[in-house]
PDB file of C-alpha atoms in Angstrom:
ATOM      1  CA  UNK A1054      -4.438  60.611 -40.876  1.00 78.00           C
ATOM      2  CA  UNK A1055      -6.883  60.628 -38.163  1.00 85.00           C
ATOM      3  CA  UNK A1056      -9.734  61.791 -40.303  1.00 90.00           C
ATOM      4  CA  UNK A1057      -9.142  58.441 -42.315  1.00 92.00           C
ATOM      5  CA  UNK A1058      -8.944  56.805 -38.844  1.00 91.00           C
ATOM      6  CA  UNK A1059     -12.254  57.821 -37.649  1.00 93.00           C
ATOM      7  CA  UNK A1060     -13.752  56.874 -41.223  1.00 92.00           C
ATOM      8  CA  UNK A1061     -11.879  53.715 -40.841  1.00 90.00           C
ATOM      9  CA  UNK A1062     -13.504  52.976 -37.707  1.00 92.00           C
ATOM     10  CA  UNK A1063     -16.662  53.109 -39.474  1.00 92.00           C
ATOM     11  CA  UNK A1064     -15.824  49.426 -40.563  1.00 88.00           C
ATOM     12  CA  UNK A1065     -14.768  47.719 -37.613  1.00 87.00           C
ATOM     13  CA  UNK A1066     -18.599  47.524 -36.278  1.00 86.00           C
ATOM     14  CA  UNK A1067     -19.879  46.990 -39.740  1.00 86.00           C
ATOM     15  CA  UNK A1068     -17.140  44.050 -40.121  1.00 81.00           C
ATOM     16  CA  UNK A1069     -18.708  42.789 -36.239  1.00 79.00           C
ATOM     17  CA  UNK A1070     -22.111  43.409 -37.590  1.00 79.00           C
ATOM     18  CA  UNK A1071     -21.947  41.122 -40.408  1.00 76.00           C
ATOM     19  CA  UNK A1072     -19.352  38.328 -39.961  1.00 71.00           C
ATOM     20  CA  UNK A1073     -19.173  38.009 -36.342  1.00 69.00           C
ATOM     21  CA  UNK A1074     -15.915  38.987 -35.874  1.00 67.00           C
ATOM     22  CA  UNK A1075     -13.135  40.817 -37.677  1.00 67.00           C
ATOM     23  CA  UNK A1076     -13.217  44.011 -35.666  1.00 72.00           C
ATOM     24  CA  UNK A1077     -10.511  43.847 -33.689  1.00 71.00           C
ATOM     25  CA  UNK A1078      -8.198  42.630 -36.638  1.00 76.00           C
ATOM     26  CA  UNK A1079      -8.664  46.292 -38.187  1.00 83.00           C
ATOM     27  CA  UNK A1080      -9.023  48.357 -34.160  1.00 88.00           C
ATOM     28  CA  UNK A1081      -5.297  47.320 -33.212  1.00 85.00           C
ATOM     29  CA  UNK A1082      -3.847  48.543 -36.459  1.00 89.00           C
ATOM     30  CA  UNK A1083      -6.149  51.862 -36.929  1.00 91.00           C
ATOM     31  CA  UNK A1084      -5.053  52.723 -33.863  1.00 93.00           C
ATOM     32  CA  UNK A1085      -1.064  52.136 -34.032  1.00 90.00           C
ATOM     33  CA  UNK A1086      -1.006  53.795 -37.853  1.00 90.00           C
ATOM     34  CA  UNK A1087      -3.750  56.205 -38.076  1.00 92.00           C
ATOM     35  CA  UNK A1088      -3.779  57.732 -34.357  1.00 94.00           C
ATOM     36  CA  UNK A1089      -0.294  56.974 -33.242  1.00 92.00           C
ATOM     37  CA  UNK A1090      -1.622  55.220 -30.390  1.00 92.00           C
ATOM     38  CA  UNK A1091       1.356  52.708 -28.002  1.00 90.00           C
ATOM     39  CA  UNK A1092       0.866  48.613 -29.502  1.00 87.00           C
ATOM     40  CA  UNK A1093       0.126  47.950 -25.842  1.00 84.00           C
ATOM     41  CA  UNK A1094      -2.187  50.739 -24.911  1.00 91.00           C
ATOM     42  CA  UNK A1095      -3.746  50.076 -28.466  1.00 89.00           C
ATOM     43  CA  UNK A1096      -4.161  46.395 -27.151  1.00 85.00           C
ATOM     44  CA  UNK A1097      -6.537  47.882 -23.873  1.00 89.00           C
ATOM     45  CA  UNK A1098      -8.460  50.579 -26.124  1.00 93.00           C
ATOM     46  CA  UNK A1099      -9.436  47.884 -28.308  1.00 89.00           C
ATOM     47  CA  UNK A1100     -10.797  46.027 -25.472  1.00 87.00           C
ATOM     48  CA  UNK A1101     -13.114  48.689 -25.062  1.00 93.00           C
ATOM     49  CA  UNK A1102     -14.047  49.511 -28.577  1.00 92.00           C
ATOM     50  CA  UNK A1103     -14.570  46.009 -29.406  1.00 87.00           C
ATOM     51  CA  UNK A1104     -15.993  45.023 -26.593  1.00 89.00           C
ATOM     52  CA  UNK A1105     -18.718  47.929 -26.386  1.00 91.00           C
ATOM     53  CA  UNK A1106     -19.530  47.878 -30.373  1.00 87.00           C
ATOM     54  CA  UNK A1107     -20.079  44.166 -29.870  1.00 87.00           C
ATOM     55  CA  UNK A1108     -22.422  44.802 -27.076  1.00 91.00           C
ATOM     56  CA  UNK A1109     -24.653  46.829 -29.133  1.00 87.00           C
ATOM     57  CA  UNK A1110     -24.776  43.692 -31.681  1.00 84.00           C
ATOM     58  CA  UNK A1111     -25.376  41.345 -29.407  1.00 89.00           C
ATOM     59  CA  UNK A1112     -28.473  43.072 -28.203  1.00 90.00           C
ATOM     60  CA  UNK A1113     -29.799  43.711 -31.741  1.00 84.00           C
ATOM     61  CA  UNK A1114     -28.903  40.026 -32.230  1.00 84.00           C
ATOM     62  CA  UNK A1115     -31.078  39.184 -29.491  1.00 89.00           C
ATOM     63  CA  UNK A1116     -33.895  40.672 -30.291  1.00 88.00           C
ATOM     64  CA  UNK A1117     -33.690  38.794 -33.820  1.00 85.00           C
ATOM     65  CA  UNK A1118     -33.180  35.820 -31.777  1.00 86.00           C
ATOM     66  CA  UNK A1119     -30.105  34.748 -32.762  1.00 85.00           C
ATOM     67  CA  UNK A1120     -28.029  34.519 -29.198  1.00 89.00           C
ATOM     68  CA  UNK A1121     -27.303  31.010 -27.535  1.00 87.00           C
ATOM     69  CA  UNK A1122     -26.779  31.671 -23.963  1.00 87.00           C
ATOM     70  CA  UNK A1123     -25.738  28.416 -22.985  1.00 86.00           C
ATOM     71  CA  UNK A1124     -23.330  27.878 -25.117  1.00 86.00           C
ATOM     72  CA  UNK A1125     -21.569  30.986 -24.861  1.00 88.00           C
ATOM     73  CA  UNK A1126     -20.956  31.023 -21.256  1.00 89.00           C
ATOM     74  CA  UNK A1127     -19.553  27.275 -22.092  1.00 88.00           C
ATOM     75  CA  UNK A1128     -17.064  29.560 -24.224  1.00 86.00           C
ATOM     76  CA  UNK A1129     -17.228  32.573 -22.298  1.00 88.00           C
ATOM     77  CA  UNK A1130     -15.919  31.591 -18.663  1.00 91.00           C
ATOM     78  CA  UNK A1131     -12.696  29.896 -19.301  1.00 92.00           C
ATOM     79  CA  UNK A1132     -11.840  32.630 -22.292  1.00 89.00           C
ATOM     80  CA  UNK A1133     -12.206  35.116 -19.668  1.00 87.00           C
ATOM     81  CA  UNK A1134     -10.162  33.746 -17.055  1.00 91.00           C
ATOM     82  CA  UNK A1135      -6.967  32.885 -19.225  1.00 91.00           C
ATOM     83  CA  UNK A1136      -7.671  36.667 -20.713  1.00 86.00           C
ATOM     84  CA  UNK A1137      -7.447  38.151 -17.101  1.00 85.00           C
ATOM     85  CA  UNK A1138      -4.616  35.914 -15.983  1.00 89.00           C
ATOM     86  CA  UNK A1139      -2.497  36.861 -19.312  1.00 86.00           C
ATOM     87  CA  UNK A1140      -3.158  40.572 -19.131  1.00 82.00           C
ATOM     88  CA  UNK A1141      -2.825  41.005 -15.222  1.00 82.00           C
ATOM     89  CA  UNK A1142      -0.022  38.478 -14.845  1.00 84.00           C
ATOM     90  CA  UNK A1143       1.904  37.847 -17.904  1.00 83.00           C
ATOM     91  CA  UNK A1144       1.834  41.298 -20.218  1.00 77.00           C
ATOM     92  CA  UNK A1145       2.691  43.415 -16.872  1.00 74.00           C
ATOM     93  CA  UNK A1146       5.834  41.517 -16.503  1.00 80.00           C
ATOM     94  CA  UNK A1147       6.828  41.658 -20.505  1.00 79.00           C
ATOM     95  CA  UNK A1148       9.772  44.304 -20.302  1.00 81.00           C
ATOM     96  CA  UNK A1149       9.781  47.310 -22.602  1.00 81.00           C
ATOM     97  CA  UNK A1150      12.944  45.511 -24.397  1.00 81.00           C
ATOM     98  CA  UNK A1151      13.179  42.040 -24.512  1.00 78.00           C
ATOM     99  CA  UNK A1152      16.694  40.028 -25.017  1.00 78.00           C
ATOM    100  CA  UNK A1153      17.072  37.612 -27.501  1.00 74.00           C
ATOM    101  CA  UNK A1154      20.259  35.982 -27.355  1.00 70.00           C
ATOM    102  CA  UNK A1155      23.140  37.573 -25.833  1.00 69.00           C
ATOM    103  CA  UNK A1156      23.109  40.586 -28.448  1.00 71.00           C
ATOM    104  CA  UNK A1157      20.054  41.452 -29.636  1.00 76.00           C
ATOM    105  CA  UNK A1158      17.043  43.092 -28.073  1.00 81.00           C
ATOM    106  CA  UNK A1159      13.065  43.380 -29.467  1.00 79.00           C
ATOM    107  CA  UNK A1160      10.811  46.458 -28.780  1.00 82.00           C
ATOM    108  CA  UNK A1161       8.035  45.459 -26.791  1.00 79.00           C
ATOM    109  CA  UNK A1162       5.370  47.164 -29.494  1.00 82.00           C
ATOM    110  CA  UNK A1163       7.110  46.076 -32.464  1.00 83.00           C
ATOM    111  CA  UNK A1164       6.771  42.112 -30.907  1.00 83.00           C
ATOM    112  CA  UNK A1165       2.846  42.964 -29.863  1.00 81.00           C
ATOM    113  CA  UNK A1166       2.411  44.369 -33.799  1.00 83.00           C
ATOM    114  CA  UNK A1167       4.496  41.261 -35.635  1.00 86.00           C
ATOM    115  CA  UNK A1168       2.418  38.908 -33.647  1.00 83.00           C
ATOM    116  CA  UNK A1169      -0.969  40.458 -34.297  1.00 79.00           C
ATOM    117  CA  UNK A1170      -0.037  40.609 -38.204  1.00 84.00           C
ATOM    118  CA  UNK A1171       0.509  37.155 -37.737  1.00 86.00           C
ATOM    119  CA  UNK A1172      -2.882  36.640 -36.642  1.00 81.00           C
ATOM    120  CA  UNK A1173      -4.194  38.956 -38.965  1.00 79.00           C
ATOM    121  CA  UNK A1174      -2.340  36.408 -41.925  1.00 85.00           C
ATOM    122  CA  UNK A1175      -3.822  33.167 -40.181  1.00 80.00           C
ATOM    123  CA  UNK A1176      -7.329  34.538 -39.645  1.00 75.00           C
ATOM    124  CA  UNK A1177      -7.666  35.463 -43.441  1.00 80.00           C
ATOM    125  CA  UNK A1178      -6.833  31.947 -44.531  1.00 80.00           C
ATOM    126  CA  UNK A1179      -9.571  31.128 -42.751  1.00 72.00           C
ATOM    127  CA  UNK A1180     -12.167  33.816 -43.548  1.00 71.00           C
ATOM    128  CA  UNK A1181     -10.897  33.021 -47.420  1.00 80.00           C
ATOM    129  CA  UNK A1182     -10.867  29.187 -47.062  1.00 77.00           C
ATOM    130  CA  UNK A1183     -14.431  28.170 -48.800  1.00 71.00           C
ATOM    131  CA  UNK A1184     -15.916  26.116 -45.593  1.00 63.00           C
ATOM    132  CA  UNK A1185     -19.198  24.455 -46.048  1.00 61.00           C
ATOM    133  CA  UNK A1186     -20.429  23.864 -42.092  1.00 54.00           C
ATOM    134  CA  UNK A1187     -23.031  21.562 -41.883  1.00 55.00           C
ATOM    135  CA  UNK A1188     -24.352  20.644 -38.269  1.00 53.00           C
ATOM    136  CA  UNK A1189     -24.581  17.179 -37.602  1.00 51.00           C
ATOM    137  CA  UNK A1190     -24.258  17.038 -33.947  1.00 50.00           C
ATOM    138  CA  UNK A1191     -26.385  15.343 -32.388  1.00 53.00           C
ATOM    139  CA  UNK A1192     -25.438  17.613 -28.908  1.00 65.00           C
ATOM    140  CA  UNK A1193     -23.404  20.271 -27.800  1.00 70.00           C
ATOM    141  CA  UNK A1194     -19.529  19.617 -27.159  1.00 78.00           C
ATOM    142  CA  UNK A1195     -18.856  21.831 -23.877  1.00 82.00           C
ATOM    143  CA  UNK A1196     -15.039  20.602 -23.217  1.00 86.00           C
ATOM    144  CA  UNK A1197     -14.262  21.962 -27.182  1.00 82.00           C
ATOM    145  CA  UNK A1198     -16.299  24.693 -26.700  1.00 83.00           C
ATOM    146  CA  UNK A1199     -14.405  25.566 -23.321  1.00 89.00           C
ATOM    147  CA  UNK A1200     -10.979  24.279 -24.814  1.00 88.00           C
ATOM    148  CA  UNK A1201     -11.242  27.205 -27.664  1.00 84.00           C
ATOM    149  CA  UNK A1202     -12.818  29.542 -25.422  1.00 86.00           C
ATOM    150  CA  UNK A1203      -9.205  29.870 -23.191  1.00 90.00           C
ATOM    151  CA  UNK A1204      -7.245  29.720 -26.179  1.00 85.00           C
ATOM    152  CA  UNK A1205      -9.301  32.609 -27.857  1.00 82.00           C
ATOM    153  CA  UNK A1206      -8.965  34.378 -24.292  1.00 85.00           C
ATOM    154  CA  UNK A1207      -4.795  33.915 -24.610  1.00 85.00           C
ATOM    155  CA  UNK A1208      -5.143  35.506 -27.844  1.00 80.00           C
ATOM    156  CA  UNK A1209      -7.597  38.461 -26.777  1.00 79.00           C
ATOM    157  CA  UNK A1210      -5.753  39.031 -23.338  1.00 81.00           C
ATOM    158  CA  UNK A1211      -2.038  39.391 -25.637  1.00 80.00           C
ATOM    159  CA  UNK A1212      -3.428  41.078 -28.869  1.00 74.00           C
ATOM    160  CA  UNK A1213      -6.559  42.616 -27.364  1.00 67.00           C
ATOM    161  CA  UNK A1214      -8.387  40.539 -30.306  1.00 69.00           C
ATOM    162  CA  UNK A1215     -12.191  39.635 -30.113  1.00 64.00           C
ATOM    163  CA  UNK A1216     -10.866  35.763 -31.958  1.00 70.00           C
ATOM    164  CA  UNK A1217     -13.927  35.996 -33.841  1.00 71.00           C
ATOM    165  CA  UNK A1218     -12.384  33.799 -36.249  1.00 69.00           C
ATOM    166  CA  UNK A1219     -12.188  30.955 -34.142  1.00 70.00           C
ATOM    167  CA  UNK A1220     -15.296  31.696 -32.093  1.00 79.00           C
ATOM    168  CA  UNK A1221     -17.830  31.303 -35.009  1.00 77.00           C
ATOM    169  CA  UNK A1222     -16.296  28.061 -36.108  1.00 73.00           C
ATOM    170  CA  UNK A1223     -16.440  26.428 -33.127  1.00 76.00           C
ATOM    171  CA  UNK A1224     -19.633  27.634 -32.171  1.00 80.00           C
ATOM    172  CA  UNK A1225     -20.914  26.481 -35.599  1.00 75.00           C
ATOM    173  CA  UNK A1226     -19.054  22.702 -35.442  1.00 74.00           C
ATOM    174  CA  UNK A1227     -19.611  21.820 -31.849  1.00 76.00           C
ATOM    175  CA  UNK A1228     -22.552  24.128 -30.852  1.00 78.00           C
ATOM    176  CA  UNK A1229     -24.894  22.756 -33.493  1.00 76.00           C
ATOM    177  CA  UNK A1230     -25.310  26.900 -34.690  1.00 79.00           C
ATOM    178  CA  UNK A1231     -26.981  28.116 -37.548  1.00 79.00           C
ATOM    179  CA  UNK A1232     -24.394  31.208 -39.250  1.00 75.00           C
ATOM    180  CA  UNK A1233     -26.870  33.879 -38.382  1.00 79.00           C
ATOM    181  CA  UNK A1234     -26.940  32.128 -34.790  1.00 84.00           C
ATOM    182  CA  UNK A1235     -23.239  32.185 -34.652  1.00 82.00           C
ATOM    183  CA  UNK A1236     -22.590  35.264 -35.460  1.00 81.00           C
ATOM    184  CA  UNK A1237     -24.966  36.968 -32.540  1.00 86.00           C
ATOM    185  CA  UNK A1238     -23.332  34.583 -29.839  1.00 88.00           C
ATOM    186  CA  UNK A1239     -19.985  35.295 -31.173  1.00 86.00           C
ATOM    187  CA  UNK A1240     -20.428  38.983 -30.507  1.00 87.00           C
ATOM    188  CA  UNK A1241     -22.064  38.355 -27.056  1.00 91.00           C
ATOM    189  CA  UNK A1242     -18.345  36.558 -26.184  1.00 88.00           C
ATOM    190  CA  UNK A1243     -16.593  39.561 -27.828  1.00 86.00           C
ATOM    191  CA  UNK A1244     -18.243  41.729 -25.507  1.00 89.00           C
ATOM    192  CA  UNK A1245     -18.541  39.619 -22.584  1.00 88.00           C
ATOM    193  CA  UNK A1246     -14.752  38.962 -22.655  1.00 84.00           C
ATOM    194  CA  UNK A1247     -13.329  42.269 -24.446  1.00 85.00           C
ATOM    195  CA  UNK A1248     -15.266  45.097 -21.604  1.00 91.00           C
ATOM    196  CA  UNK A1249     -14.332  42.820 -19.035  1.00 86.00           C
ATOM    197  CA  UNK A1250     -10.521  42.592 -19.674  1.00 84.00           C
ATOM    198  CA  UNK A1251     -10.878  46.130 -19.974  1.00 91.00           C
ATOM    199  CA  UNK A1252     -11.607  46.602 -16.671  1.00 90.00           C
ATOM    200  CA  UNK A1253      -9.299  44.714 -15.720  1.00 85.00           C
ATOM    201  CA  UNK A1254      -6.691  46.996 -17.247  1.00 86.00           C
ATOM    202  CA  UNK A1255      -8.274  49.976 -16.088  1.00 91.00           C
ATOM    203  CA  UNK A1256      -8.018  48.554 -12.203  1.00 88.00           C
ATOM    204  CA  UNK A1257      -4.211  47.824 -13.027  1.00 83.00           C
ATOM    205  CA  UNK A1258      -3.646  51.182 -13.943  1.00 85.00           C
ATOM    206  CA  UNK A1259      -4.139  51.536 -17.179  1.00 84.00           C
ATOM    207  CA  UNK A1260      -4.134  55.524 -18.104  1.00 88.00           C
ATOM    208  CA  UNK A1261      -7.723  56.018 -20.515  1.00 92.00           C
ATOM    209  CA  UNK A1262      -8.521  58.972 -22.644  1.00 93.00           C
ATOM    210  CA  UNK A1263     -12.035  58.487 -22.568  1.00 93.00           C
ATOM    211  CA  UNK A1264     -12.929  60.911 -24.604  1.00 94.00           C
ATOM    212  CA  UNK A1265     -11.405  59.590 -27.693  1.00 94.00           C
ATOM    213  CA  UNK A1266     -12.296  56.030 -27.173  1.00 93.00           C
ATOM    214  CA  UNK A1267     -15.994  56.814 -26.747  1.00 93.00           C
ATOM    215  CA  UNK A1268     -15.514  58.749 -29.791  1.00 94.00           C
ATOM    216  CA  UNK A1269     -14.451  56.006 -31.842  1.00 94.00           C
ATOM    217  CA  UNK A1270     -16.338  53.234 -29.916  1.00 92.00           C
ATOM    218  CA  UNK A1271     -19.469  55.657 -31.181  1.00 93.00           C
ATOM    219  CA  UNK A1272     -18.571  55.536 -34.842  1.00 94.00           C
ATOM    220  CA  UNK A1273     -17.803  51.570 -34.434  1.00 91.00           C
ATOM    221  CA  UNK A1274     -21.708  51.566 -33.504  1.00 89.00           C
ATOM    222  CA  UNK A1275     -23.087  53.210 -36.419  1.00 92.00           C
ATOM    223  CA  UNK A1276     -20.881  50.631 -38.315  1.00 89.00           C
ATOM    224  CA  UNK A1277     -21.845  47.953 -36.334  1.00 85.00           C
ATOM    225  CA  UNK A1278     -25.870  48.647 -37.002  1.00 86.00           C
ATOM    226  CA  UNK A1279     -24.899  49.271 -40.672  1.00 88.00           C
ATOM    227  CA  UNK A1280     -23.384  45.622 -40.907  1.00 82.00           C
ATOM    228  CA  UNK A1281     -26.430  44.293 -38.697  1.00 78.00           C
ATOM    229  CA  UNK A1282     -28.852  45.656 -41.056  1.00 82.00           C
ATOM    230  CA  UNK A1283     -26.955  44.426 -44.074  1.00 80.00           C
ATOM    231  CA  UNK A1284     -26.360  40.645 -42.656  1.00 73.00           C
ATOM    232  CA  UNK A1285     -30.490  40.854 -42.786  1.00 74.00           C
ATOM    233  CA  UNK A1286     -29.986  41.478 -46.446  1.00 76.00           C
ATOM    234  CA  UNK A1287     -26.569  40.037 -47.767  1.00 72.00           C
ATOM    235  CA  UNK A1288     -24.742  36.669 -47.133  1.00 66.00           C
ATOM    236  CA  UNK A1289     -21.804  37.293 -44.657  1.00 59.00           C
ATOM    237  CA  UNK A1290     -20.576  34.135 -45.647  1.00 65.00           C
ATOM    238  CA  UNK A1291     -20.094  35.952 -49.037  1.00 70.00           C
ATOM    239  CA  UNK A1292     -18.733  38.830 -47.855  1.00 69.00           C
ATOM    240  CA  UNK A1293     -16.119  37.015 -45.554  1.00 70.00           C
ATOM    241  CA  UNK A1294     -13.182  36.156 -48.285  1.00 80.00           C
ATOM    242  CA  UNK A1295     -13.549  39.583 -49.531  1.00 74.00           C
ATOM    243  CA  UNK A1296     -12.920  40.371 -45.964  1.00 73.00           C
ATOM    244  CA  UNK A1297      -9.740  38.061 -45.803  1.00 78.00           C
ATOM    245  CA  UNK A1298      -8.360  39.061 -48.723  1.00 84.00           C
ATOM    246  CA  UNK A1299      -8.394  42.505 -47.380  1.00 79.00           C
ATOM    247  CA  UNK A1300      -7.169  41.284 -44.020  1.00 78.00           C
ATOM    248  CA  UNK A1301      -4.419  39.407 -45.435  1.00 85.00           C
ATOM    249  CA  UNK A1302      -2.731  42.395 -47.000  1.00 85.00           C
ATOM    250  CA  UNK A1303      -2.511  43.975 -44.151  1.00 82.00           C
ATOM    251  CA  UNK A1304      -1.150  41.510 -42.053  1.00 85.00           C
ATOM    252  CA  UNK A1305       1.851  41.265 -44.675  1.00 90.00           C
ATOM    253  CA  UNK A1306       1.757  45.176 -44.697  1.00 85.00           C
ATOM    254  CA  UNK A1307       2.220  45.165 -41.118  1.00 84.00           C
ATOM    255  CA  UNK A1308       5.033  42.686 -41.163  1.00 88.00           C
ATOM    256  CA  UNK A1309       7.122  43.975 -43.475  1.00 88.00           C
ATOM    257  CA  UNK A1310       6.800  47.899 -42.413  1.00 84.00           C
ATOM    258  CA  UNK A1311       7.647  46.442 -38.785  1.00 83.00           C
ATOM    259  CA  UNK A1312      10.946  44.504 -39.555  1.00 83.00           C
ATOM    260  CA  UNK A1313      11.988  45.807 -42.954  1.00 82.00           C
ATOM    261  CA  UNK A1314      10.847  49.354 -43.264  1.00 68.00           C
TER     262      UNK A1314
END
């Protein structure tokens, strides 16, 4: 299983490489399944995968001259400050087994992997949804911008998900982006927000085996220069409801080997 892991990681930089997001959606799960990794501890090493894969993006990205840094630190700041205040406030004080009702009690991973295969279900609908964005603007909207920057950095601080999903939409509708444009900003959030909650973690505690996340976090960047060399020669909006449909069945996977399996 792990050699399919380590292939598997392969895609989550060429997913970040050419859509903009996605990564994290397959890091959480390759981790749990393939490497037998805790949900929760899965949640921090994704931080750090997806965080550092979508660094090296972000810099080719740059170069190509596709970054916005104005408007992602509009996103940026207030993502990372619900992100820090969800993973060093609320998940430390989310017990191992939580009571619902008077008689039953839910395993702490099994909530953390139901609610990112939720995520997983609602992101494909809208990687398969056909969307045509068209930018008519006439300025940038910083209070949306900032609005769906701290809910992507709830989302990121619980699941340990980039929320590339939501970033490149917004970026798109209310930072007057081009997709190409969107894409590079969206993976200088990811990696602004993802390292940084990951150091977070690692002050509260957090036990790392570095070696094996700089392992995978290495084969994530071969993927991720793969998909950045193919976005220069395919359509990622093409590519993204193949993506979906791919994400979607795993989400439902996910859900029913959780609660019925």
């Amino acid at each position: 299983m792990e050699i399919i892991g380590y292939i598997a990681s392969l895609f989550i930089g060429i997913s970040l490489g050419l859509i903009g997001g996605g990564g994290s959606i397959l890091t959480v799960p390759i981790l749990v399944y393939l490497f037998d990794v805790n949900p929760k501890l899965a949640t921090t090493y994704s931080l750090f995968i997806v965080g550092l894969t979508a660094a090296f993006g972000a810099i080719r990205h740059y170069n190509m001259g596709n970054i916005k840094v104005k408007s992602a630190m509009y996103f940026a700041i207030p993502s990372l400050i619900t992100l820090l205040l969800v993973r060093k406030i609320i998940l430390l004080r989310i017990p191992e087994l939580i009571p619902i009702g008077s008689s039953y009690t839910v395993n702490r991973g099994l909530l953390i992997m139901v609610l990112f295969a939720i995520l997983m279900v609602l992101a494909s609908y809208s990687m398969i949804k056909k969307q045509n964005f068209v930018n008519t603007l006439s300025q940038i909207k910083p209070i949306q911008l900032m609005f769906i920057g701290a809910a992507v950095g709830i989302i990121t601080g619980f699941l340990g998900a980039g929320g590339g999903f939501l970033i490149i939409p917004a970026l798109l509708f209310f930072a007057k982006m081009q997709m190409k444009q969107a894409v590079g900003t969206s993976l200088l959030i990811i990696a602004f927000n993802s390292l940084l909650g990951f150091a977070g973690d690692v002050l509260n505690g957090v036990e790392i085996d570095y070696m094996f996340l700089l392992t995978i976090a290495f084969i994530a960047g071969i993927g991720i220069f793969i998909g950045t060399y193919l976005s220069k020669k395919m359509d990622g909006a093409q590519l993204k409801p193949i993506f979906g449909w791919f994400v979607l069945v795993m989400g439902i996977y996910i859900i029913a080997k959780e609660l019925f399996l």
